[in-house]
Structures are given as structure tokens and as C-alpha cells.
Amino acid sequence: MAMADQDPTSLNNVLIALKQSEKLKHWDKPPREFGPDNPEDSDYNRNGLKDVGDFSSVTVSPGFCFGESQVSEEESKPITPESEVTCDTEFRIDPGEELQNECQWGSLEVAKRAREQYQLMMQLEEMSLEDEIKQRLQEKVSARYRTYLNKLEEIQRVFETKLHQYYHQRDEKLEREEYRLRQQKEEAIKAVKKCESDYSHYISERSSWLLEVMEDARRKEAEQADIRRALVNDLLNAKETFVVKLAQMQQLLEEFEGSEVLDSNTESILNQTVSHVECLLNNANQSSATQKQLNEAQSSLQVGLGCINTITQTLNSKKEERAKLEAERINQEAEETKLKAAAQLEMEKQEAARREEERLAEEQRQEGGYDLVAMISGRRRLEDLKNKLGNFLTAGDIMTEKYPNMKMEVQKALSVINQLTATDQRINKEKLQKLTSYLSGREFRASKGTIENETVVITYAKNLAVSNLIKCGTDKQVSGIAAYSWLMVNLVSCFPELWDLFLYHLFISCPYLLPMKPLPLVGQSEEDFCKSIGMKGNEKSDAHIGRMGTSASMYGLVLAMIIKRKNIPINAPVIGWELLAKHLSLTPTSGVSAVIFVELLKSLGFSLQETYGKQFLKLMDYLINVYMHKIEEVTEGAGAQGLSVLQTFLETFNRTRKIQQHELVDKFY
């Protein structure tokens, strides 16, 4: 055993050599399944015996070892069928060695036997190794083939499963898509039907609505045509009445044989009214005149009829007076002789009283200067207005005595004056139309018919209207004053006799506008003096001064609106200039003079400056440089506020040298 262990050709040493070989280190291990951990070409899965050379060509010596780390060229060559290990390997022994070692024959025999045994073992091992390798390869191939077939079968099953799933999913998807499309089609059909139904319903409703609109339009058109025909008929009747009244008035004027002449401006306005209405009626027949034009023409006719009725009433009154005077003259001629002596005596008495009055006035004139002269002149003017307006001022007493119920109705009807507004001119025009209709007698006759003395009622109504208008106007703010001033101007344009009534009631309310400075007379009580300056009852000084200012503002606005219209026969610029100039000649009154100047200049100053130019500037310079010092000297107590306002106004004028147009003059024009 010791020798076998030392023999390099022994099986044990060969196996050790095989195990220690780098290329055959896995020769005794079975091959594993191919996989990522053991690639097919790795050392672990390679056939290690294919690198083993022919052991028969190896010279074995006692020092040989298969465990060398170095690898020969023969070992590095790839194993081929020709180079595989066979059982014909022989150990060649040098004969010289045998001859020299005869004593070692037993060793040779042993070696031969060992060699035979080795060859036999090698053959057996080779055969065993080949069969084992073939068997393993066959098993491996079979296993791989089976695995491959299994894989193919699995792939086939997976493919068939997926194909079945694909067709199943496709069929389901197609069914769902078909169902969705069918639903969409049904919904589209329903939507189309709904749209058709809605459209039909809409067309039906729209058609019904259009038919209603057309029917309503036809009805309104028929109503408008009826209204238009009614307006045309009313206008035609009013025009005929106007023409008849105008002819009657002309006949009355002819009866006076030139002693009474119609104002040329009024005659022109009346003739123009007739021409305008005739032209409008011609256009109405051609359907080119509007309803608004017809209403305006009707209003102008009513205003003209009011003027004609007023003039006719005046002429009839004068005619009656002439007849009465003629009868009285005849009667008086018989009594003339008897009354001459009494008349002569009365005249002598009146002459003596007049001389005494003139003497007293002369004495007071020497003491009071121009203020007294102006006061006497103003009172005489107020007395003249009172005598001139006697029939208006006494109409109230006649109404109280004969027509008390009618008096209440007149007062109620004239309450429209209190309903004027400072913002809506349309409402004001409606009130003006009602008031004009009432003062002309049309509204009165339409509601009450004729009474015994219609003239008294209309005269009372006019006096009451002007009186209420001034009371309302002087109690309002600036915009309210302008509204009532506008109403007064329109009434004067329709009823010229109302101008004197306006002046009378305005002077009663504010005597300073006559113009004059009321002075206390000898023996006059304080109550009478307060009454003479326009103070009401227990009115305080500041309230009285404010009311004087609003009266002056109303007077100025009325004059400014008359100047702007230019169709009213009142010389407003002259009236305004005289009013300012005469006031500058009077001794100023505390508070009153300041507010009168500032209100007149605010309302009327623009018109006066346009009319008189440089003369107006001279008047303003006199007011600023001379008269203001007089006002400042007499101003005290409640008059300080009015003085401050006047100073501010004059400072602005002195800087710009121009007075701006009052904004409310254009608004209520």
C-alpha cells in the first residue's frame, strides 16, 4: 500500500491529480440545470474529461504529480474523439534499466500487474464515465426536451387562454360599444324628438305672442286713430269757436269807433294762432301732424280764447259802462244845474286839502330829502295801482256776499298753485294749463255752466291766483322762487292785466321795491309803521329781511324771464335799471338794502349788463366804491348776514367784471 501511494499511476494519485487540476476541478460532479447561476459554458457545466490527454503518452517518473498549477500544451488542447483516453496506454520501460536491475524482476512483475490492473481500471472507469456521461446527457436532453415541450405546451395553453380572453374581451367590448352606440342613437332620437317638440311649442307660443302683439298694435293703432280723430274734431271746433270769438271781438272794437284799439302784438299773436291751427288741420288730414302738435295747438287755441274772452269781457263791460254813462248823462243833464253848486263846493274843499297836503309834503321834503319824495311817489304809485285794480280787489267782497259757495270752490280749484315743483317741469306745465283754463273761464263754464255774473268769479279768481302765487313764491327757496316766477311770466303772457296785479301784491309784500324807504310819519304808531314796511304780525327782524330778499329775487327773475322771451310787451330792462338807480339814491336800510341789491343783481344783473354795458359797470362801481360804505354804516344786528353776502358778491364781480346768468332762468325758460 505504501508503494501504491507513492506510485503516481495509482488510481488514488490519478484521482487526486484530477481533483487538483484547474480545468477538471468539477469532473466528479454531476451537471446541473442550465440557469442564470450556472451558464452552459461555465466550468461547472463543462465536460471536464474532454481536456484530459492520452495518459499512455505520459512518461511516469517517481517525481511526477498531477497537481501542478502549470498546464501543458497538450492539456490546453480541446478534447476530440481521437484524443479521448483509451485502454491501449502502455508503459514503456527502458531495457537498459531492466538489464541493470535484474535483481528487481519481482518489481517488474509487480509493475506489469499493476499496469494491467491500471489499464483495466482505466477502461472500466472510462466505460463507466462514458456511460454515465451519455446517460446524464441523455437524461439532461430528455429533461430539456420535456421541459421544452412543457414550455411549448404551456405557451400554447397561455396563448390559447389569452386568445380566448382576447376574443371574449373583444366580444364584450364590441357588445358594450354596440350597446353604448344603441343608447346614444336612442338618446339622439329622443333629443331630436324633444327639440322638435320644443321648437314646435316655441313656434306655437311665438306665433300666439306675435298674433297678440299684432292684435294689440292694431287695437292701439285704432285707439290712437280714434284719439287723433277726436283731437282733430276738438281742434276744429275750438278753431271755429276761436274764429267766431275773434270776429265778435273785432265787431266790438269797431263799435267803439277807434276809441279802443287792440294791441298790435296781441293781434299778431291771435292771427298767427289761427294760421298755425289751420296749417296743422291741413296736415292732420294728410296724417302728418302728431298728437303732441295737436295738443299744443289746442292749448294755444285755449290760451288765445282766454285772451279773446278777457278782451271781450273788458269791451262788454266798457260797452255797458258807456250805455250806463249815456243814460246817466241824460239823467244828469236834468240834475246838472242842481249839482253844480255842490260840486263846485266839493272841488274847493278838495283843492284846499290838496294844497295842505302839498304844504305838509314840502315841509317834510325839506326835512327828509329824497327819501321822503320817493316815499310819497311810491305811495302815490301804490294808490294808483289800487284804484286801477279796484274791480279785482273788490271782487272778494262781492263773492262773499253773493256767491259764498262758489268762492270756496274757486279757492279749492286754485290750490294747484301750491303744487308746483322745482324739479319736474312737465308737472309745472300741466298745472299751468289747468290754471290757464280756469282763469280763462273754460273750466268754470264746463263744470258749472253760466251764472248770473261770470265776470266777478273770473276776476276774483285772477286776483286770488296772483296773491297766492306771490305768497308761495316768497316763502320758498331759490328753486321754488324760480318756478313761481316762471308761472307768473306765463300767466302775464296769457292775461296781460295780471301784470299790474302782480306789481300791486308784490309792493304790498315788499314796499321797498316801489322803490321807496318807508319813513315813520308824525303821530304814526309803531304797529302802523311795521305794517307800512311790509312786516307781518310778530315777524322777527331777520325773517322780515329774508322775505324782502326773496321778494326782490322773485321780481328780478320775473323781469329776467320777460327779457329772455322778448314777446311780452313789458319793458323789463328799463324797470330793472330804474329800480337799481333809484335805490342807490335812497338812504340804505340795515339788512334790507343789502339783500335787495344782492338778489336783484344775481337774478337780473346779467340781463342789465348785456343791455346797458358800460353804464351798468359805472352803476356797479358807484355801488362798490360809494354806496357800500353807506350800507356798512347803517348795518347792525340781523342785517350783518345780508351785508356779508353782498360784499362777497361784489368782490367776485370786481375781480371778473362780469355777472353770470342765473342758472334757473334758463332752466325755467
mmCIF file with all atom_site columns, C-alpha atoms in Angstrom, residues 26-180:
data_model
loop_
_atom_site.group_PDB
_atom_site.id
_atom_site.type_symbol
_atom_site.label_atom_id
_atom_site.label_alt_id
_atom_site.label_comp_id
_atom_site.label_asym_id
_atom_site.label_entity_id
_atom_site.label_seq_id
_atom_site.pdbx_PDB_ins_code
_atom_site.Cartn_x
_atom_site.Cartn_y
_atom_site.Cartn_z
_atom_site.occupancy
_atom_site.B_iso_or_equiv
_atom_site.pdbx_formal_charge
_atom_site.auth_seq_id
_atom_site.auth_comp_id
_atom_site.auth_asym_id
_atom_site.auth_atom_id
_atom_site.pdbx_PDB_model_num
ATOM 1   C CA . HIS A 1 26  ? -15.606 19.684 -11.408 1.00 0.00 ? 26  HIS A CA 1
ATOM 2   C CA . TRP A 1 27  ? -15.214 16.414 -13.262 1.00 0.00 ? 27  TRP A CA 1
ATOM 3   C CA . ASP A 1 28  ? -16.667 14.279 -10.436 1.00 0.00 ? 28  ASP A CA 1
ATOM 4   C CA . LYS A 1 29  ? -19.773 16.420 -10.002 1.00 0.00 ? 29  LYS A CA 1
ATOM 5   C CA . PRO A 1 30  ? -22.972 15.846 -11.937 1.00 0.00 ? 30  PRO A CA 1
ATOM 6   C CA . PRO A 1 31  ? -24.110 18.702 -14.267 1.00 0.00 ? 31  PRO A CA 1
ATOM 7   C CA . ARG A 1 32  ? -26.857 20.918 -13.024 1.00 0.00 ? 32  ARG A CA 1
ATOM 8   C CA . GLU A 1 33  ? -29.778 22.503 -14.813 1.00 0.00 ? 33  GLU A CA 1
ATOM 9   C CA . PHE A 1 34  ? -28.817 25.402 -17.026 1.00 0.00 ? 34  PHE A CA 1
ATOM 10  C CA . GLY A 1 35  ? -29.750 28.684 -15.495 1.00 0.00 ? 35  GLY A CA 1
ATOM 11  C CA . PRO A 1 36  ? -28.592 32.223 -14.680 1.00 0.00 ? 36  PRO A CA 1
ATOM 12  C CA . ASP A 1 37  ? -26.433 30.891 -11.830 1.00 0.00 ? 37  ASP A CA 1
ATOM 13  C CA . ASN A 1 38  ? -24.772 28.133 -13.985 1.00 0.00 ? 38  ASN A CA 1
ATOM 14  C CA . PRO A 1 39  ? -24.351 29.185 -17.593 1.00 0.00 ? 39  PRO A CA 1
ATOM 15  C CA . GLU A 1 40  ? -23.975 26.415 -20.106 1.00 0.00 ? 40  GLU A CA 1
ATOM 16  C CA . ASP A 1 41  ? -20.384 27.326 -20.922 1.00 0.00 ? 41  ASP A CA 1
ATOM 17  C CA . SER A 1 42  ? -19.251 27.707 -17.286 1.00 0.00 ? 42  SER A CA 1
ATOM 18  C CA . ASP A 1 43  ? -16.578 25.491 -15.805 1.00 0.00 ? 43  ASP A CA 1
ATOM 19  C CA . TYR A 1 44  ? -19.205 23.862 -13.674 1.00 0.00 ? 44  TYR A CA 1
ATOM 20  C CA . ASN A 1 45  ? -21.256 22.607 -16.621 1.00 0.00 ? 45  ASN A CA 1
ATOM 21  C CA . ARG A 1 46  ? -18.425 21.733 -18.966 1.00 0.00 ? 46  ARG A CA 1
ATOM 22  C CA . ASN A 1 47  ? -17.281 18.162 -19.590 1.00 0.00 ? 47  ASN A CA 1
ATOM 23  C CA . GLY A 1 48  ? -14.013 18.236 -17.790 1.00 0.00 ? 48  GLY A CA 1
ATOM 24  C CA . LEU A 1 49  ? -12.749 14.981 -19.324 1.00 0.00 ? 49  LEU A CA 1
ATOM 25  C CA . LYS A 1 50  ? -12.572 16.452 -22.783 1.00 0.00 ? 50  LYS A CA 1
ATOM 26  C CA . ASP A 1 51  ? -9.457  18.354 -21.746 1.00 0.00 ? 51  ASP A CA 1
ATOM 27  C CA . VAL A 1 52  ? -7.685  15.180 -20.491 1.00 0.00 ? 52  VAL A CA 1
ATOM 28  C CA . GLY A 1 53  ? -4.889  13.962 -22.797 1.00 0.00 ? 53  GLY A CA 1
ATOM 29  C CA . ASP A 1 54  ? -3.662  10.477 -23.611 1.00 0.00 ? 54  ASP A CA 1
ATOM 30  C CA . PHE A 1 55  ? -2.228  9.086  -20.388 1.00 0.00 ? 55  PHE A CA 1
ATOM 31  C CA . SER A 1 56  ? -0.293  6.485  -22.418 1.00 0.00 ? 56  SER A CA 1
ATOM 32  C CA . SER A 1 57  ? 1.914   9.182  -23.814 1.00 0.00 ? 57  SER A CA 1
ATOM 33  C CA . VAL A 1 58  ? 2.794   10.469 -20.381 1.00 0.00 ? 58  VAL A CA 1
ATOM 34  C CA . THR A 1 59  ? 6.177   9.329  -19.098 1.00 0.00 ? 59  THR A CA 1
ATOM 35  C CA . VAL A 1 60  ? 5.666   8.484  -15.499 1.00 0.00 ? 60  VAL A CA 1
ATOM 36  C CA . SER A 1 61  ? 8.501   9.046  -13.175 1.00 0.00 ? 61  SER A CA 1
ATOM 37  C CA . PRO A 1 62  ? 8.692   8.845  -9.404  1.00 0.00 ? 62  PRO A CA 1
ATOM 38  C CA . GLY A 1 63  ? 8.648   12.623 -9.086  1.00 0.00 ? 63  GLY A CA 1
ATOM 39  C CA . PHE A 1 64  ? 5.518   13.206 -11.281 1.00 0.00 ? 64  PHE A CA 1
ATOM 40  C CA . CYS A 1 65  ? 2.458   14.883 -9.798  1.00 0.00 ? 65  CYS A CA 1
ATOM 41  C CA . PHE A 1 66  ? -0.832  15.788 -11.469 1.00 0.00 ? 66  PHE A CA 1
ATOM 42  C CA . GLY A 1 67  ? -1.381  18.602 -9.037  1.00 0.00 ? 67  GLY A CA 1
ATOM 43  C CA . GLU A 1 68  ? 0.950   21.083 -10.795 1.00 0.00 ? 68  GLU A CA 1
ATOM 44  C CA . SER A 1 69  ? -0.551  24.502 -11.251 1.00 0.00 ? 69  SER A CA 1
ATOM 45  C CA . GLN A 1 70  ? 1.103   24.698 -14.653 1.00 0.00 ? 70  GLN A CA 1
ATOM 46  C CA . VAL A 1 71  ? -0.874  23.228 -17.549 1.00 0.00 ? 71  VAL A CA 1
ATOM 47  C CA . SER A 1 72  ? 0.898   21.688 -20.567 1.00 0.00 ? 72  SER A CA 1
ATOM 48  C CA . GLU A 1 73  ? 0.076   22.440 -24.153 1.00 0.00 ? 73  GLU A CA 1
ATOM 49  C CA . GLU A 1 74  ? -1.481  19.032 -24.573 1.00 0.00 ? 74  GLU A CA 1
ATOM 50  C CA . GLU A 1 75  ? -3.766  19.631 -21.604 1.00 0.00 ? 75  GLU A CA 1
ATOM 51  C CA . SER A 1 76  ? -4.802  23.013 -23.018 1.00 0.00 ? 76  SER A CA 1
ATOM 52  C CA . LYS A 1 77  ? -5.896  21.449 -26.303 1.00 0.00 ? 77  LYS A CA 1
ATOM 53  C CA . PRO A 1 78  ? -9.611  20.672 -26.651 1.00 0.00 ? 78  PRO A CA 1
ATOM 54  C CA . ILE A 1 79  ? -10.638 17.045 -26.302 1.00 0.00 ? 79  ILE A CA 1
ATOM 55  C CA . THR A 1 80  ? -11.648 15.344 -29.512 1.00 0.00 ? 80  THR A CA 1
ATOM 56  C CA . PRO A 1 81  ? -12.875 11.816 -30.183 1.00 0.00 ? 81  PRO A CA 1
ATOM 57  C CA . GLU A 1 82  ? -9.393  10.927 -31.453 1.00 0.00 ? 82  GLU A CA 1
ATOM 58  C CA . SER A 1 83  ? -7.747  12.282 -28.325 1.00 0.00 ? 83  SER A CA 1
ATOM 59  C CA . GLU A 1 84  ? -10.001 10.602 -25.796 1.00 0.00 ? 84  GLU A CA 1
ATOM 60  C CA . VAL A 1 85  ? -8.445  8.334  -23.175 1.00 0.00 ? 85  VAL A CA 1
ATOM 61  C CA . THR A 1 86  ? -8.258  4.659  -24.323 1.00 0.00 ? 86  THR A CA 1
ATOM 62  C CA . CYS A 1 87  ? -7.290  1.455  -22.661 1.00 0.00 ? 87  CYS A CA 1
ATOM 63  C CA . ASP A 1 88  ? -4.254  0.879  -25.009 1.00 0.00 ? 88  ASP A CA 1
ATOM 64  C CA . THR A 1 89  ? -1.989  3.048  -22.872 1.00 0.00 ? 89  THR A CA 1
ATOM 65  C CA . GLU A 1 90  ? 1.374   1.339  -22.344 1.00 0.00 ? 90  GLU A CA 1
ATOM 66  C CA . PHE A 1 91  ? 4.264   1.976  -20.049 1.00 0.00 ? 91  PHE A CA 1
ATOM 67  C CA . ARG A 1 92  ? 7.479   1.719  -21.965 1.00 0.00 ? 92  ARG A CA 1
ATOM 68  C CA . ILE A 1 93  ? 10.414  0.578  -19.805 1.00 0.00 ? 93  ILE A CA 1
ATOM 69  C CA . ASP A 1 94  ? 13.891  1.146  -20.893 1.00 0.00 ? 94  ASP A CA 1
ATOM 70  C CA . PRO A 1 95  ? 15.547  -2.322 -21.430 1.00 0.00 ? 95  PRO A CA 1
ATOM 71  C CA . GLY A 1 96  ? 18.768  -0.978 -20.163 1.00 0.00 ? 96  GLY A CA 1
ATOM 72  C CA . GLU A 1 97  ? 17.209  -0.369 -16.838 1.00 0.00 ? 97  GLU A CA 1
ATOM 73  C CA . GLU A 1 98  ? 15.867  -3.925 -16.748 1.00 0.00 ? 98  GLU A CA 1
ATOM 74  C CA . LEU A 1 99  ? 19.269  -5.330 -17.525 1.00 0.00 ? 99  LEU A CA 1
ATOM 75  C CA . GLN A 1 100 ? 20.890  -3.231 -14.954 1.00 0.00 ? 100 GLN A CA 1
ATOM 76  C CA . ASN A 1 101 ? 18.270  -4.206 -12.369 1.00 0.00 ? 101 ASN A CA 1
ATOM 77  C CA . GLU A 1 102 ? 17.900  -7.849 -12.754 1.00 0.00 ? 102 GLU A CA 1
ATOM 78  C CA . CYS A 1 103 ? 17.637  -8.207 -9.127  1.00 0.00 ? 103 CYS A CA 1
ATOM 79  C CA . GLN A 1 104 ? 14.390  -6.281 -9.334  1.00 0.00 ? 104 GLN A CA 1
ATOM 80  C CA . TRP A 1 105 ? 12.429  -8.704 -11.527 1.00 0.00 ? 105 TRP A CA 1
ATOM 81  C CA . GLY A 1 106 ? 9.826   -9.178 -8.956  1.00 0.00 ? 106 GLY A CA 1
ATOM 82  C CA . SER A 1 107 ? 9.286   -5.460 -9.078  1.00 0.00 ? 107 SER A CA 1
ATOM 83  C CA . LEU A 1 108 ? 8.793   -5.606 -12.810 1.00 0.00 ? 108 LEU A CA 1
ATOM 84  C CA . GLU A 1 109 ? 6.290   -8.272 -12.496 1.00 0.00 ? 109 GLU A CA 1
ATOM 85  C CA . VAL A 1 110 ? 4.536   -6.296 -9.932  1.00 0.00 ? 110 VAL A CA 1
ATOM 86  C CA . ALA A 1 111 ? 4.679   -3.304 -12.183 1.00 0.00 ? 111 ALA A CA 1
ATOM 87  C CA . LYS A 1 112 ? 3.271   -5.229 -15.078 1.00 0.00 ? 112 LYS A CA 1
ATOM 88  C CA . ARG A 1 113 ? 0.469   -6.457 -12.979 1.00 0.00 ? 113 ARG A CA 1
ATOM 89  C CA . ALA A 1 114 ? -0.084  -3.020 -11.661 1.00 0.00 ? 114 ALA A CA 1
ATOM 90  C CA . ARG A 1 115 ? -0.047  -1.724 -15.189 1.00 0.00 ? 115 ARG A CA 1
ATOM 91  C CA . GLU A 1 116 ? -2.558  -4.308 -16.293 1.00 0.00 ? 116 GLU A CA 1
ATOM 92  C CA . GLN A 1 117 ? -4.648  -3.585 -13.314 1.00 0.00 ? 117 GLN A CA 1
ATOM 93  C CA . TYR A 1 118 ? -4.351  0.112  -14.038 1.00 0.00 ? 118 TYR A CA 1
ATOM 94  C CA . GLN A 1 119 ? -5.300  -0.343 -17.671 1.00 0.00 ? 119 GLN A CA 1
ATOM 95  C CA . LEU A 1 120 ? -8.248  -2.465 -16.651 1.00 0.00 ? 120 LEU A CA 1
ATOM 96  C CA . MET A 1 121 ? -9.348  0.052  -14.086 1.00 0.00 ? 121 MET A CA 1
ATOM 97  C CA . MET A 1 122 ? -8.918  2.839  -16.592 1.00 0.00 ? 122 MET A CA 1
ATOM 98  C CA . GLN A 1 123 ? -11.007 1.043  -19.167 1.00 0.00 ? 123 GLN A CA 1
ATOM 99  C CA . LEU A 1 124 ? -13.650 0.257  -16.607 1.00 0.00 ? 124 LEU A CA 1
ATOM 100 C CA . GLU A 1 125 ? -13.599 3.793  -15.378 1.00 0.00 ? 125 GLU A CA 1
ATOM 101 C CA . GLU A 1 126 ? -13.651 5.172  -18.913 1.00 0.00 ? 126 GLU A CA 1
ATOM 102 C CA . MET A 1 127 ? -16.530 2.978  -19.800 1.00 0.00 ? 127 MET A CA 1
ATOM 103 C CA . SER A 1 128 ? -18.244 3.868  -16.612 1.00 0.00 ? 128 SER A CA 1
ATOM 104 C CA . LEU A 1 129 ? -17.570 7.545  -17.192 1.00 0.00 ? 129 LEU A CA 1
ATOM 105 C CA . GLU A 1 130 ? -18.760 7.407  -20.807 1.00 0.00 ? 130 GLU A CA 1
ATOM 106 C CA . ASP A 1 131 ? -21.939 5.597  -19.939 1.00 0.00 ? 131 ASP A CA 1
ATOM 107 C CA . GLU A 1 132 ? -22.573 7.882  -17.050 1.00 0.00 ? 132 GLU A CA 1
ATOM 108 C CA . ILE A 1 133 ? -21.931 10.933 -19.193 1.00 0.00 ? 133 ILE A CA 1
ATOM 109 C CA . LYS A 1 134 ? -24.095 9.599  -22.005 1.00 0.00 ? 134 LYS A CA 1
ATOM 110 C CA . GLN A 1 135 ? -26.787 8.688  -19.573 1.00 0.00 ? 135 GLN A CA 1
ATOM 111 C CA . ARG A 1 136 ? -26.581 12.060 -17.932 1.00 0.00 ? 136 ARG A CA 1
ATOM 112 C CA . LEU A 1 137 ? -26.541 13.826 -21.260 1.00 0.00 ? 137 LEU A CA 1
ATOM 113 C CA . GLN A 1 138 ? -29.481 11.785 -22.441 1.00 0.00 ? 138 GLN A CA 1
ATOM 114 C CA . GLU A 1 139 ? -31.303 12.466 -19.240 1.00 0.00 ? 139 GLU A CA 1
ATOM 115 C CA . LYS A 1 140 ? -30.417 16.116 -19.492 1.00 0.00 ? 140 LYS A CA 1
ATOM 116 C CA . VAL A 1 141 ? -31.501 16.270 -23.129 1.00 0.00 ? 141 VAL A CA 1
ATOM 117 C CA . SER A 1 142 ? -34.659 14.371 -22.344 1.00 0.00 ? 142 SER A CA 1
ATOM 118 C CA . ALA A 1 143 ? -35.300 16.630 -19.392 1.00 0.00 ? 143 ALA A CA 1
ATOM 119 C CA . ARG A 1 144 ? -34.632 19.675 -21.523 1.00 0.00 ? 144 ARG A CA 1
ATOM 120 C CA . TYR A 1 145 ? -36.793 18.271 -24.307 1.00 0.00 ? 145 TYR A CA 1
ATOM 121 C CA . ARG A 1 146 ? -39.553 17.566 -21.900 1.00 0.00 ? 146 ARG A CA 1
ATOM 122 C CA . THR A 1 147 ? -39.074 20.969 -20.378 1.00 0.00 ? 147 THR A CA 1
ATOM 123 C CA . TYR A 1 148 ? -39.111 22.456 -23.855 1.00 0.00 ? 148 TYR A CA 1
ATOM 124 C CA . LEU A 1 149 ? -42.264 20.532 -24.727 1.00 0.00 ? 149 LEU A CA 1
ATOM 125 C CA . ASN A 1 150 ? -43.793 21.536 -21.422 1.00 0.00 ? 150 ASN A CA 1
ATOM 126 C CA . LYS A 1 151 ? -42.831 25.110 -22.137 1.00 0.00 ? 151 LYS A CA 1
ATOM 127 C CA . LEU A 1 152 ? -44.327 24.845 -25.593 1.00 0.00 ? 152 LEU A CA 1
ATOM 128 C CA . GLU A 1 153 ? -47.476 23.287 -24.178 1.00 0.00 ? 153 GLU A CA 1
ATOM 129 C CA . GLU A 1 154 ? -47.607 25.976 -21.515 1.00 0.00 ? 154 GLU A CA 1
ATOM 130 C CA . ILE A 1 155 ? -47.020 28.636 -24.136 1.00 0.00 ? 155 ILE A CA 1
ATOM 131 C CA . GLN A 1 156 ? -49.740 27.040 -26.253 1.00 0.00 ? 156 GLN A CA 1
ATOM 132 C CA . ARG A 1 157 ? -52.092 26.942 -23.288 1.00 0.00 ? 157 ARG A CA 1
ATOM 133 C CA . VAL A 1 158 ? -51.260 30.521 -22.340 1.00 0.00 ? 158 VAL A CA 1
ATOM 134 C CA . PHE A 1 159 ? -51.666 31.590 -25.956 1.00 0.00 ? 159 PHE A CA 1
ATOM 135 C CA . GLU A 1 160 ? -54.998 29.802 -26.271 1.00 0.00 ? 160 GLU A CA 1
ATOM 136 C CA . THR A 1 161 ? -56.088 31.211 -22.906 1.00 0.00 ? 161 THR A CA 1
ATOM 137 C CA . LYS A 1 162 ? -55.059 34.720 -23.885 1.00 0.00 ? 162 LYS A CA 1
ATOM 138 C CA . LEU A 1 163 ? -56.558 34.283 -27.325 1.00 0.00 ? 163 LEU A CA 1
ATOM 139 C CA . HIS A 1 164 ? -59.783 33.112 -25.747 1.00 0.00 ? 164 HIS A CA 1
ATOM 140 C CA . GLN A 1 165 ? -59.638 36.023 -23.314 1.00 0.00 ? 165 GLN A CA 1
ATOM 141 C CA . TYR A 1 166 ? -58.869 38.415 -26.164 1.00 0.00 ? 166 TYR A CA 1
ATOM 142 C CA . TYR A 1 167 ? -61.824 37.222 -28.237 1.00 0.00 ? 167 TYR A CA 1
ATOM 143 C CA . HIS A 1 168 ? -64.005 37.185 -25.143 1.00 0.00 ? 168 HIS A CA 1
ATOM 144 C CA . GLN A 1 169 ? -62.925 40.696 -24.149 1.00 0.00 ? 169 GLN A CA 1
ATOM 145 C CA . ARG A 1 170 ? -63.274 41.865 -27.744 1.00 0.00 ? 170 ARG A CA 1
ATOM 146 C CA . ASP A 1 171 ? -66.785 40.433 -27.940 1.00 0.00 ? 171 ASP A CA 1
ATOM 147 C CA . GLU A 1 172 ? -67.670 42.026 -24.624 1.00 0.00 ? 172 GLU A CA 1
ATOM 148 C CA . LYS A 1 173 ? -66.162 45.342 -25.730 1.00 0.00 ? 173 LYS A CA 1
ATOM 149 C CA . LEU A 1 174 ? -67.999 45.152 -29.035 1.00 0.00 ? 174 LEU A CA 1
ATOM 150 C CA . GLU A 1 175 ? -71.219 44.353 -27.195 1.00 0.00 ? 175 GLU A CA 1
ATOM 151 C CA . ARG A 1 176 ? -70.642 47.239 -24.803 1.00 0.00 ? 176 ARG A CA 1
ATOM 152 C CA . GLU A 1 177 ? -69.783 49.562 -27.698 1.00 0.00 ? 177 GLU A CA 1
ATOM 153 C CA . GLU A 1 178 ? -72.803 48.356 -29.629 1.00 0.00 ? 178 GLU A CA 1
ATOM 154 C CA . TYR A 1 179 ? -74.949 48.862 -26.534 1.00 0.00 ? 179 TYR A CA 1
ATOM 155 C CA . ARG A 1 180 ? -73.456 52.350 -25.989 1.00 0.00 ? 180 ARG A CA 1
#
